[in-house]
Short mmCIF file of C-alpha atoms and ligand atoms in Angstrom, two decimals:
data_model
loop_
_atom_site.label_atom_id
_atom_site.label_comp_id
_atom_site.label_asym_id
_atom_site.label_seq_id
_atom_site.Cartn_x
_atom_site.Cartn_y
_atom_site.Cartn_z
CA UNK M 1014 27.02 -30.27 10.12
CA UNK M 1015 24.26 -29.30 7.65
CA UNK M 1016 24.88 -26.76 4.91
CA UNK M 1017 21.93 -25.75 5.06
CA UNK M 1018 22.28 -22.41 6.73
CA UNK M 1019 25.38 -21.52 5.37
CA UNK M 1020 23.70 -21.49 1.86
CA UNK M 1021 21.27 -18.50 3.14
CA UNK M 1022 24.77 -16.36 4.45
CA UNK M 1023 26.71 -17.58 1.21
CA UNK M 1024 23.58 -15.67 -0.80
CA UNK M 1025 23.73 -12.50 1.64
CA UNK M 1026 27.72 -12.31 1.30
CA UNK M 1027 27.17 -12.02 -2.25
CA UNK M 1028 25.14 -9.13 -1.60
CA UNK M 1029 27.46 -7.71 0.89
CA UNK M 1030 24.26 -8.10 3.49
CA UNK M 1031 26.37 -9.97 5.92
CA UNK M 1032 27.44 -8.36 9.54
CA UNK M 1033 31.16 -9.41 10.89
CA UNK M 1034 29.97 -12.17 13.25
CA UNK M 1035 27.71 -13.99 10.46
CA UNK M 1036 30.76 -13.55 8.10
CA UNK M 1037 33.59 -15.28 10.31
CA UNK M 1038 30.79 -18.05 10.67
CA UNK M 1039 30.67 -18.60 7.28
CA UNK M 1040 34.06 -18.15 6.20
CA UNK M 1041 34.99 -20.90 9.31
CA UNK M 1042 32.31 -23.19 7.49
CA UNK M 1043 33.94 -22.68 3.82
CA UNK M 1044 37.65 -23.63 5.24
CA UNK M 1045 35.91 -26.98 5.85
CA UNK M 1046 33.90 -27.56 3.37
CA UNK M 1047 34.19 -27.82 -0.08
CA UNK M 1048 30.74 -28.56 -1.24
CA UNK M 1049 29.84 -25.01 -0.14
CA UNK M 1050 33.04 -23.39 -1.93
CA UNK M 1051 31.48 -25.13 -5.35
CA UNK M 1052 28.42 -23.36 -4.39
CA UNK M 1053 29.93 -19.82 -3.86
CA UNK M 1054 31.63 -20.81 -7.01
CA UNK M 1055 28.79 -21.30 -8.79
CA UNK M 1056 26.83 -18.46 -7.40
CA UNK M 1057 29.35 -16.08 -8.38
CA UNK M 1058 29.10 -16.91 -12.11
CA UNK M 1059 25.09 -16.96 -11.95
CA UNK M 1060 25.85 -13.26 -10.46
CA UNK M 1061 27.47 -12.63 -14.21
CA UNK M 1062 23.81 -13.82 -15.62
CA UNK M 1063 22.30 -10.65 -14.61
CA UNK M 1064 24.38 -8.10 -16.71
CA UNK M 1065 23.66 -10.21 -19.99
CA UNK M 1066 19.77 -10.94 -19.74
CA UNK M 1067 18.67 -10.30 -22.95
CA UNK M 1068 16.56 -7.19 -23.40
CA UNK M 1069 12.99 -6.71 -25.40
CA UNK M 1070 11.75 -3.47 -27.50
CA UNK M 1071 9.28 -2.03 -25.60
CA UNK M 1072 5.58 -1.64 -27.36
CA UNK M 1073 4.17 2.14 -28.77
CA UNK M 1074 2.41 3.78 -25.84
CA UNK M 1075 -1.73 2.88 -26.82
CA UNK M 1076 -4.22 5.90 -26.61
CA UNK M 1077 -1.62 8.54 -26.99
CA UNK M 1078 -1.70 10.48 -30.09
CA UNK M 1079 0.46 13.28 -30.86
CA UNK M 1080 -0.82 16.61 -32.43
CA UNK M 1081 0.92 20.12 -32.94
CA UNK M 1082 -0.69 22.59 -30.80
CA UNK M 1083 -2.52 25.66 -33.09
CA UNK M 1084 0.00 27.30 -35.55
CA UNK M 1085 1.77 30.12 -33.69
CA UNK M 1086 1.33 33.47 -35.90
CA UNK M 1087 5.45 33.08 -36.30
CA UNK M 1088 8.20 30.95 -35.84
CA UNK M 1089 7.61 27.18 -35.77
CA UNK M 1090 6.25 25.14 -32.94
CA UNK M 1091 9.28 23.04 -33.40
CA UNK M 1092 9.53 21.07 -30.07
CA UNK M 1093 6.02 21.96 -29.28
CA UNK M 1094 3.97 19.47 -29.90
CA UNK M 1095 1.19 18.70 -27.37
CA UNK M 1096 0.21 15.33 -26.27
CA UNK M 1097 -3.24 14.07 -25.61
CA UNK M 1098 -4.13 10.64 -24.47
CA UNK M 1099 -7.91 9.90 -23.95
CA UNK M 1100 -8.22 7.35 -21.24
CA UNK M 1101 -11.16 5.30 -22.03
CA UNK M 1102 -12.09 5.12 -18.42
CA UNK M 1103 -13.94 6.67 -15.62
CA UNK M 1104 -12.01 8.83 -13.87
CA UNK M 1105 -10.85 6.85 -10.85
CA UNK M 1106 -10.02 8.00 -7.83
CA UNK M 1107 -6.64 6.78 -7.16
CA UNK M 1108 -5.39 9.83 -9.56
CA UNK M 1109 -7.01 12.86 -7.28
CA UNK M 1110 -4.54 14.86 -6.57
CA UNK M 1111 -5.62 18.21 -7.19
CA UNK M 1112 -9.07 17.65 -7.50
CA UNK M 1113 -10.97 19.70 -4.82
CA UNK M 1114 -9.97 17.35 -1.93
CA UNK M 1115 -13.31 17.18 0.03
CA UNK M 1116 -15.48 17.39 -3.02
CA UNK M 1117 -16.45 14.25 -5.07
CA UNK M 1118 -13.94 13.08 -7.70
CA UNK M 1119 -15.43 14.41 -11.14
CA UNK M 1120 -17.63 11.56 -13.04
CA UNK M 1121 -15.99 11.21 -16.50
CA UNK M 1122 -13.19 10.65 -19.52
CA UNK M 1123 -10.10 12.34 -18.74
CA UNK M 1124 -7.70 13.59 -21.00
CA UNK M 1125 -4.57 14.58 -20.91
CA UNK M 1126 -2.29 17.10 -22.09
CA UNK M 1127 0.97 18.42 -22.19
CA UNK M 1128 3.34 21.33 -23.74
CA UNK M 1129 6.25 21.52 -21.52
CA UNK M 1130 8.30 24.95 -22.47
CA UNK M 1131 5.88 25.78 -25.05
CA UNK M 1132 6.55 29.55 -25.19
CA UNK M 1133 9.66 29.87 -23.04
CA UNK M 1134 11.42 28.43 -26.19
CA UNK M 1135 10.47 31.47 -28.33
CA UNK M 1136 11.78 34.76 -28.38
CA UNK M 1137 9.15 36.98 -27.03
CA UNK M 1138 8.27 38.70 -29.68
CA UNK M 1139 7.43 35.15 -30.66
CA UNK M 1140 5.38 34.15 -28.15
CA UNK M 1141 1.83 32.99 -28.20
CA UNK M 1142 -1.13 35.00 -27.02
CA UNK M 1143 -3.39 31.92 -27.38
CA UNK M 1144 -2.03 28.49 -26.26
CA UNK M 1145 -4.45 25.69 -28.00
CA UNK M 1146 -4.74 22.40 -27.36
CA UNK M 1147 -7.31 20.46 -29.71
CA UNK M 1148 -7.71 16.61 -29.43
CA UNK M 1149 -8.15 13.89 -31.23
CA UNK M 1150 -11.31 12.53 -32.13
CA UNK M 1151 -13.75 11.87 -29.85
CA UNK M 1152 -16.87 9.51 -29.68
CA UNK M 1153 -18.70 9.00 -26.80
CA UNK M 1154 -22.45 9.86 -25.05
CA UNK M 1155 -22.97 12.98 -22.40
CA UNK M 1156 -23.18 12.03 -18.74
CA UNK M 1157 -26.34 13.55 -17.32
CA UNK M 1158 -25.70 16.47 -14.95
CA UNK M 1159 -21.89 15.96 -15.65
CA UNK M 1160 -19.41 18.93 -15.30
CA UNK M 1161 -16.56 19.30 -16.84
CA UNK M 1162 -13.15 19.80 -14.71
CA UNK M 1163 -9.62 20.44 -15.15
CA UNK M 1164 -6.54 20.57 -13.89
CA UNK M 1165 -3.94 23.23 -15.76
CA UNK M 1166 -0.73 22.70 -14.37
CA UNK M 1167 1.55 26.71 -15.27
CA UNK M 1168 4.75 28.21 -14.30
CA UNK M 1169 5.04 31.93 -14.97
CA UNK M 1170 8.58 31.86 -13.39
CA UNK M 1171 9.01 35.08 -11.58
CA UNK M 1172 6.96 37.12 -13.53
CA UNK M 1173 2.79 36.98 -12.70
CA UNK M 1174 0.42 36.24 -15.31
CA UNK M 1175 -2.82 37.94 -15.25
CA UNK M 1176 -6.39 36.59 -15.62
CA UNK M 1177 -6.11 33.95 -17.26
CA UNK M 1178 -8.96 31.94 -18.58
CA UNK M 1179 -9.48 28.66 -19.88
CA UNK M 1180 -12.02 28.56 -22.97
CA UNK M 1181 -13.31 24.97 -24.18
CA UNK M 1182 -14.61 24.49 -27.26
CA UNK M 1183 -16.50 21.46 -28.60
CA UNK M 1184 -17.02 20.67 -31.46
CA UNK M 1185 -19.38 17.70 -31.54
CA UNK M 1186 -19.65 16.52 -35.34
CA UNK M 1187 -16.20 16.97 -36.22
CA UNK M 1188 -17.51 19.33 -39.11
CA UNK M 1189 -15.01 22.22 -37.89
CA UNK M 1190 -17.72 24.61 -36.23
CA UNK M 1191 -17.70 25.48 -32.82
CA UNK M 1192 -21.09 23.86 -31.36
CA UNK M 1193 -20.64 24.98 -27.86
CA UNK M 1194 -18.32 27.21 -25.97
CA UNK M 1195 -17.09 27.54 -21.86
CA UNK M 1196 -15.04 30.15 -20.76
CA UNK M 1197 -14.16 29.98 -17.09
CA UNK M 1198 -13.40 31.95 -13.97
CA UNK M 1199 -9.64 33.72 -14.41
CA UNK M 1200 -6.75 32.54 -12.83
CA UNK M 1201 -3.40 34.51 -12.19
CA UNK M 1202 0.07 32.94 -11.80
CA UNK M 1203 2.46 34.02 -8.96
CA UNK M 1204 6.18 35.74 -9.18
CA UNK M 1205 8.00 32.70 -7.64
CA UNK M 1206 9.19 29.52 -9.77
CA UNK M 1207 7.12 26.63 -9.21
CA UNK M 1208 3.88 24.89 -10.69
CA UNK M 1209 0.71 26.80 -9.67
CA UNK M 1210 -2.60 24.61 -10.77
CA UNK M 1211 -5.37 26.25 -12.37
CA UNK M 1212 -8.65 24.18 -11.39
CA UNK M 1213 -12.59 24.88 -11.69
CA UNK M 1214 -13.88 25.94 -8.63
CA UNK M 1215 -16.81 27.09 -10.10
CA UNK M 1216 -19.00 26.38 -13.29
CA UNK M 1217 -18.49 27.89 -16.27
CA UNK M 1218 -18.99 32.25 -15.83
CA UNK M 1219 -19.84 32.03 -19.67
CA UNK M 1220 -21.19 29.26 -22.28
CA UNK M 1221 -23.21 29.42 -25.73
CA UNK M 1222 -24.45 25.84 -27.00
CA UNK M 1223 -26.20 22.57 -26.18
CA UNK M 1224 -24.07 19.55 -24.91
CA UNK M 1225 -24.54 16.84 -27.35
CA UNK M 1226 -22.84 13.71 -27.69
CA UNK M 1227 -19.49 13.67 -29.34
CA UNK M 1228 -19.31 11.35 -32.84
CA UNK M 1229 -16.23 11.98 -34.35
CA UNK M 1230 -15.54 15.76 -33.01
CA UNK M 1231 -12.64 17.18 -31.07
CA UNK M 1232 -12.30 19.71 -28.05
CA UNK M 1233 -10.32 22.33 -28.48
CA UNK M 1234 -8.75 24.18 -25.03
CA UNK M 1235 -7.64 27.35 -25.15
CA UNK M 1236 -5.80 29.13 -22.70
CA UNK M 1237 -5.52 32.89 -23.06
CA UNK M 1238 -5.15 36.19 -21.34
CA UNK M 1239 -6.68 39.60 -22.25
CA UNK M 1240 -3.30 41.19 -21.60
CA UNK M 1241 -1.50 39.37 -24.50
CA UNK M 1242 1.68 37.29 -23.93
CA UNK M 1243 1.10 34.57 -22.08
CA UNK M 1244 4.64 34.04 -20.31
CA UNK M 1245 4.48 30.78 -18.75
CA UNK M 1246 4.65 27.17 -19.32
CA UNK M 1247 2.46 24.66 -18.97
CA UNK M 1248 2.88 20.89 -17.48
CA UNK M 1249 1.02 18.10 -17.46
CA UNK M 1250 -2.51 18.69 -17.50
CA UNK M 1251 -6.34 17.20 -17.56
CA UNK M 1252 -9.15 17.58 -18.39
CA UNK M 1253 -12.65 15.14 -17.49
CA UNK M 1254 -14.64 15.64 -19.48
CA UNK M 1255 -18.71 14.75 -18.30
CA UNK M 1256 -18.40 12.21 -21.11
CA UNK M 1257 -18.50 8.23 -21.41
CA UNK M 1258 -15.52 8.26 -24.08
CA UNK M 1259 -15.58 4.93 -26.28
CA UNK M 1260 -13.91 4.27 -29.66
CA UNK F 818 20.85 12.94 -27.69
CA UNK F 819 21.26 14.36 -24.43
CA UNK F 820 20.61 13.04 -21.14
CA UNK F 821 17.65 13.77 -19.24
CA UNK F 822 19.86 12.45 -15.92
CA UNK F 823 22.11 15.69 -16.96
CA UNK F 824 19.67 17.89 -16.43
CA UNK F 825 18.55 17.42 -13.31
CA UNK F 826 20.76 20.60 -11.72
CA UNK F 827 18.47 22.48 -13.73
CA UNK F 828 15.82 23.83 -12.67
CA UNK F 829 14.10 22.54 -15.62
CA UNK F 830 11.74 19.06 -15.47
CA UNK F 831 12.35 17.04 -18.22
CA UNK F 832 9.30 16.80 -20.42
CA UNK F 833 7.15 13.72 -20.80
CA UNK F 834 8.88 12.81 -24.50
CA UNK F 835 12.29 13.11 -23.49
CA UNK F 836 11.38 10.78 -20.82
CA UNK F 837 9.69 8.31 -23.15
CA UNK F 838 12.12 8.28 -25.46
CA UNK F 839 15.15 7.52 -22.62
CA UNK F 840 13.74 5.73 -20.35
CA UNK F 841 10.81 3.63 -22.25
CA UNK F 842 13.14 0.65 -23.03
CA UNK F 843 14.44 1.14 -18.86
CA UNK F 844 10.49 0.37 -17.87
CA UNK F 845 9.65 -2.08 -19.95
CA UNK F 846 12.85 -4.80 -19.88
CA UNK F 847 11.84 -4.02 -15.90
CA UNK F 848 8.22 -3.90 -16.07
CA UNK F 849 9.04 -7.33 -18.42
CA UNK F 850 11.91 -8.67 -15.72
CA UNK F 851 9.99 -9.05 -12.95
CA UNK F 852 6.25 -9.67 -14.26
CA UNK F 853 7.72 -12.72 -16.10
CA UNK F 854 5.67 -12.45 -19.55
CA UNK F 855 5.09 -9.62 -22.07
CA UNK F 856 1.10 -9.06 -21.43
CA UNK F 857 1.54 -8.10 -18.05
CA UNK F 858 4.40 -6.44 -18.57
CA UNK F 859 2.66 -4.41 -21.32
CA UNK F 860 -0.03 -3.54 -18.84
CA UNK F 861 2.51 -2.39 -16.41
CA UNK F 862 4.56 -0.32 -18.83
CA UNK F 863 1.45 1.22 -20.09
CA UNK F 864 0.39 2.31 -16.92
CA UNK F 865 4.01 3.61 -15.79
CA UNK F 866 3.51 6.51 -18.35
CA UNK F 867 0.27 7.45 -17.50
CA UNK F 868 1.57 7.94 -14.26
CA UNK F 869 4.80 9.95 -15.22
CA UNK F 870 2.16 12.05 -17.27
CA UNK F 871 -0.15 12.78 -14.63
CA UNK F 872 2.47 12.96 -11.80
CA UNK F 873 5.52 14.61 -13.64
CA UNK F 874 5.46 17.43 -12.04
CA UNK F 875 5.48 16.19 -8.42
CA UNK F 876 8.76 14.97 -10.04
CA UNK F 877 11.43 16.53 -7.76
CA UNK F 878 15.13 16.09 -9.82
CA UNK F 879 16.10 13.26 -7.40
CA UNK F 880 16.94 10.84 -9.74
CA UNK F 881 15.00 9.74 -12.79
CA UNK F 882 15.34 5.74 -12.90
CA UNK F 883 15.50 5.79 -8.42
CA UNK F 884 11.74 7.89 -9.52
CA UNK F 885 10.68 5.47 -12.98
CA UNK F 886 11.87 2.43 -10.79
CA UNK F 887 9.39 3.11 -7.56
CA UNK F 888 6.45 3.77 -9.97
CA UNK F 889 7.55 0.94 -11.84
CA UNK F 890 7.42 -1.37 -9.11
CA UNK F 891 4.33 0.09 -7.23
CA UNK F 892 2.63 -0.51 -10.47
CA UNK F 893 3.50 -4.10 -10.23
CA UNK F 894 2.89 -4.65 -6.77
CA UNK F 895 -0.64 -3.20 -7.19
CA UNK F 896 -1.25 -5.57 -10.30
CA UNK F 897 -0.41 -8.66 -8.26
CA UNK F 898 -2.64 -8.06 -5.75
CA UNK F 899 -5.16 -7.19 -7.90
CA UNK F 900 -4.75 -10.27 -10.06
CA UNK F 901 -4.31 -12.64 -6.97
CA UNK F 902 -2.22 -14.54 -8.24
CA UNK F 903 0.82 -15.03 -6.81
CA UNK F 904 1.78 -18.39 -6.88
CA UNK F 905 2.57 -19.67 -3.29
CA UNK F 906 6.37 -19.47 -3.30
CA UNK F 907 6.83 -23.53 -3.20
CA UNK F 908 9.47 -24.89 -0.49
CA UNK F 909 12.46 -25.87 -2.26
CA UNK F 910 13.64 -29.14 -1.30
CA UNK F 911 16.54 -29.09 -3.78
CA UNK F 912 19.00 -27.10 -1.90
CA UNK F 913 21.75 -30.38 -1.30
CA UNK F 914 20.83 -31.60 -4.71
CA UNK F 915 22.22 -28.15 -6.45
CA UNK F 916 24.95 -28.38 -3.79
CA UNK F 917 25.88 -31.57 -5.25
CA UNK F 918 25.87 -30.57 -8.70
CA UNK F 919 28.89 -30.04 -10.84
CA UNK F 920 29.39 -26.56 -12.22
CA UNK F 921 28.62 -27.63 -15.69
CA UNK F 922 29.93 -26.49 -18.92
CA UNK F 923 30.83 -22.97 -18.47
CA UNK F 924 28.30 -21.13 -20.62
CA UNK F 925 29.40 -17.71 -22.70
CA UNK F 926 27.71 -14.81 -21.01
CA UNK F 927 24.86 -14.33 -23.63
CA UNK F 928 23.83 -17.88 -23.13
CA UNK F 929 24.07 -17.97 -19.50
CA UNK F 930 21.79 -14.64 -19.94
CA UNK F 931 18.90 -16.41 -21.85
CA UNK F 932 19.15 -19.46 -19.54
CA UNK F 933 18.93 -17.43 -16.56
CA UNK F 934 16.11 -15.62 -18.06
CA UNK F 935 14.08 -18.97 -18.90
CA UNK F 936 15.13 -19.94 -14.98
CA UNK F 937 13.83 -16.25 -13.52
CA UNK F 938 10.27 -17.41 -15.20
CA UNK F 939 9.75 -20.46 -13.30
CA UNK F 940 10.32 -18.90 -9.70
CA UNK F 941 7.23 -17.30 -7.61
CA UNK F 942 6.35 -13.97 -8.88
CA UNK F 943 7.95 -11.98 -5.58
CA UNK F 944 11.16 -13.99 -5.63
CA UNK F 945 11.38 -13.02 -9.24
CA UNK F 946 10.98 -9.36 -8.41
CA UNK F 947 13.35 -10.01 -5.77
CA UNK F 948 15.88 -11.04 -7.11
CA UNK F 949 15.92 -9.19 -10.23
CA UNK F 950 15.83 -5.68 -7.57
CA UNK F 951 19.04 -7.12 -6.68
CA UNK F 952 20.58 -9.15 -9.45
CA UNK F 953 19.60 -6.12 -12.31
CA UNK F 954 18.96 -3.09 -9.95
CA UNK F 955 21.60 -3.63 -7.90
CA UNK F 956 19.37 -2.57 -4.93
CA UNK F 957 20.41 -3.48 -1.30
CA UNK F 958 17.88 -5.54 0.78
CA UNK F 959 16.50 -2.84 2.47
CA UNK F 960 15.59 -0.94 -0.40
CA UNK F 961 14.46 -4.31 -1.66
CA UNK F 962 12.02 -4.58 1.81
CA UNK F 963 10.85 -1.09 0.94
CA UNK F 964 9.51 -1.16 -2.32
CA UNK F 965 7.78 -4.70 -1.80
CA UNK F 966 6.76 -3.77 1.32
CA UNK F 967 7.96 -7.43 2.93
CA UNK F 968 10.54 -7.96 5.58
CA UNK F 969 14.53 -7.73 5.33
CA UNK F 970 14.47 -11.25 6.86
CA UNK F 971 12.36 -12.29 4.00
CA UNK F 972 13.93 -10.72 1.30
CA UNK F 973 17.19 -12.24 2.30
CA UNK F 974 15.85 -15.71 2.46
CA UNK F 975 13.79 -15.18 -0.94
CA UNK F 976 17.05 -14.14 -2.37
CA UNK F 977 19.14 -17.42 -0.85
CA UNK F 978 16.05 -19.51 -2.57
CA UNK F 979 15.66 -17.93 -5.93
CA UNK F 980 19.23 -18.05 -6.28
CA UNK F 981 19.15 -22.07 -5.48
CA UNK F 982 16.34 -22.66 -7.62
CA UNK F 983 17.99 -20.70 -10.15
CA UNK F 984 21.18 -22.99 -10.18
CA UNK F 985 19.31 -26.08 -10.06
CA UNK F 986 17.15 -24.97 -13.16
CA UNK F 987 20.44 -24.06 -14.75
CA UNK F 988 22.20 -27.52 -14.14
CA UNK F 989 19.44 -29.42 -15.05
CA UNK F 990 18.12 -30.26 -18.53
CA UNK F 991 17.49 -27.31 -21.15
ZN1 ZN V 898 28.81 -26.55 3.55
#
């Protein structure tokens, strides 16, 4: 009788996989034959292999850079710290997920940005009126007719927050003057827990400055309400900017 | 350090670093595992955190590496289809020779580990993921079918050849 089949069930036993009727069929087959009890033998031990492969460092993550958000007036940012990573790419489509769903994905660089617990860390007196994000440098040409979008992810836990508004500044040179400014449409948090997302619907309801193309500059976002405290955190957010992003 | 696993009666997402920092040697001795050589598994590692960046907050507390290992893998999957080329998983005629074969010298288990290593590189790229779902993850065949998207039939018959292939690599000269 060929062992041929019994090598397949020997493999699934291993992996408890078998049903009853394929196991008595097998364990009939190995009370016969001993080439097959070698083989569950040897099976067994290269089973062992697994839990000793030898394991690698993994690489440093490429186009992330890590920058402290803007000095809070007290206290330390301690724990803080933002993250951008500029994705040299277009923006593709495959990452749309809160992108206006019928509209066309934004053309563009995105960038990303995070500062999980950013103010729920700090006493309130503490807290930050202004939450800034400013990126690294940036080189790269203006798309014509581009817009830029975003995608704020906030929490206010169960308390709203108030008109918001995002403000962008650019500033193109890297020379540490703002050469352009949006400020867009407010946004208000609910009372429940849970991530609310803070997207343009509209273009900018404000702006002073010329685009220009980016050598060397950074983009600073600032989130901010007129109110004062901003109680909330923020998750993982993006931004495309209308910008063909190189190095 | 604590865990990010701990914290996940909290209602509290772990951030993106304390992610990273955990879980970044998980992903990439997995990404590494089943892609079979360190470019691609840099690729895939790379684009497993973009993904827990953008998507972090869809995260639902359900289990970080059951979460890190689906992206993982659907990252892979989509990279060998992209890349087209997945060698045509060869018929093994070898499966009385390895039968045949004596046990051999009984290895010590870091050895056996780098052997087996060198012997998951020469099998086709979706036995290799197989069988290290099952060997390393410890996944059972239908999770297996799931995340490859292939058959139960086939992942049990992958797994009876990879295993095969993998002796007879192992008993045969270094
Ligand atoms: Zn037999």
């Amino acid at each position: 009788m060929s062992c041929a089949p019994f090598q397949e069930l020997l493999s699934a036993a291993l992996d408890g996989e078998l049903n009853s009727a394929e196991q008595a069929q097998l364990d009939q087959h190995l009370a016969d034959c001993s080439a097959c009890r070698s083989l569950q033998e040897r099976l067994r031990r290269l089973e062992t292999g697994f839990a000793h492969l030898p394991e690698a460092s993994p690489p440093p993550l490429r186009s992330r850079a890590t920058i402290a958000p803007a000095p809070a007036k007290q206290g330390s940012a301690a724990g803080a710290a933002a993250i951008w990573s500029a994705v040299l790419a277009a923006a593709a489509s495959a990452a749309v997920l809160f992108w206006n769903p019928t509209g066309p994905a934004p053309r563009g660089s995105e960038l990303y940005f995070s500062s999980h617990q950013l103010l729920q860390q700090h006493p309130p007196e503490q807290r930050l009126a202004v939450s800034e994000f400013r990126s690294p440098p940036l080189h790269g040409k203006v798309l014509d007719h581009g817009q830029l979008a975003f995608e704020i992810h906030l929490d206010s836990h169960q308390r709203a927050c108030k008109d918001l508004q995002l403000e962008v500044q650019y500033d193109f040179d890297g020379d540490g003057q703002v050469d352009r400014s949006e400020v867009y449409e407010a946004f208000d948090t609910d009372d429940k827990e849970g991530w609310e997302v803070y997207t343009r619907r509209h273009g900018p309801v404000s702006q002073q400055g010329e685009m220009k193309d980016f050598v060397g500059g950074t983009l600073a976002c600032r989130l901010k309400n007129a109110s004062g405290y901003l109680q909330l955190r923020q998750g993982n957010s993006r931004l495309v900017l209308p910008y063909h992003l190189g190095v | 350090m604590t865990s990010v696993v701990s914290h996940k009666d909290s209602p509290t997402t772990p951030t993106f670093d304390e992610i990273y920092q955990e879980q970044a040697r998980y992903v990439y001795n997995l990404a590494l595992r089943m892609a079979g050589n360190p470019a691609d598994a840099d690729d895939i590692y790379q684009e497993v955190f973009l993904r827990v960046h953008r998507f972090l907050n869809t995260y639902r507390g359900d289990g970080l590496k059951t979460w890190l290992r689906r992206i993982t893998v659907n990252v892979f999957c989509t990279q060998i289809r992209k890349q087209q080329r997945e060698t045509p998983e060869e018929e093994v005629g070898s499966e009385l020779s390895t039968v045949e074969g004596e046990p051999g010298t009984l290895l010590d288990a870091q050895e056996l580990g780098e052997k087996l290593a060198a012997a998951l590189n020469s099998l086709g790229t979706v036995m290799r993921a197989a069988m290290i779902l099952r060997g390393v993850e410890g996944l059972s065949y239908q999770e297996i079918a799931d995340l490859l998207e292939i058959p139960v039939g086939t992942v049990r018959s992958r797994l009876s050849r990879a295993r095969l292939q993998l002796l007879s690599r192992l008993a045969g000269p270094a």
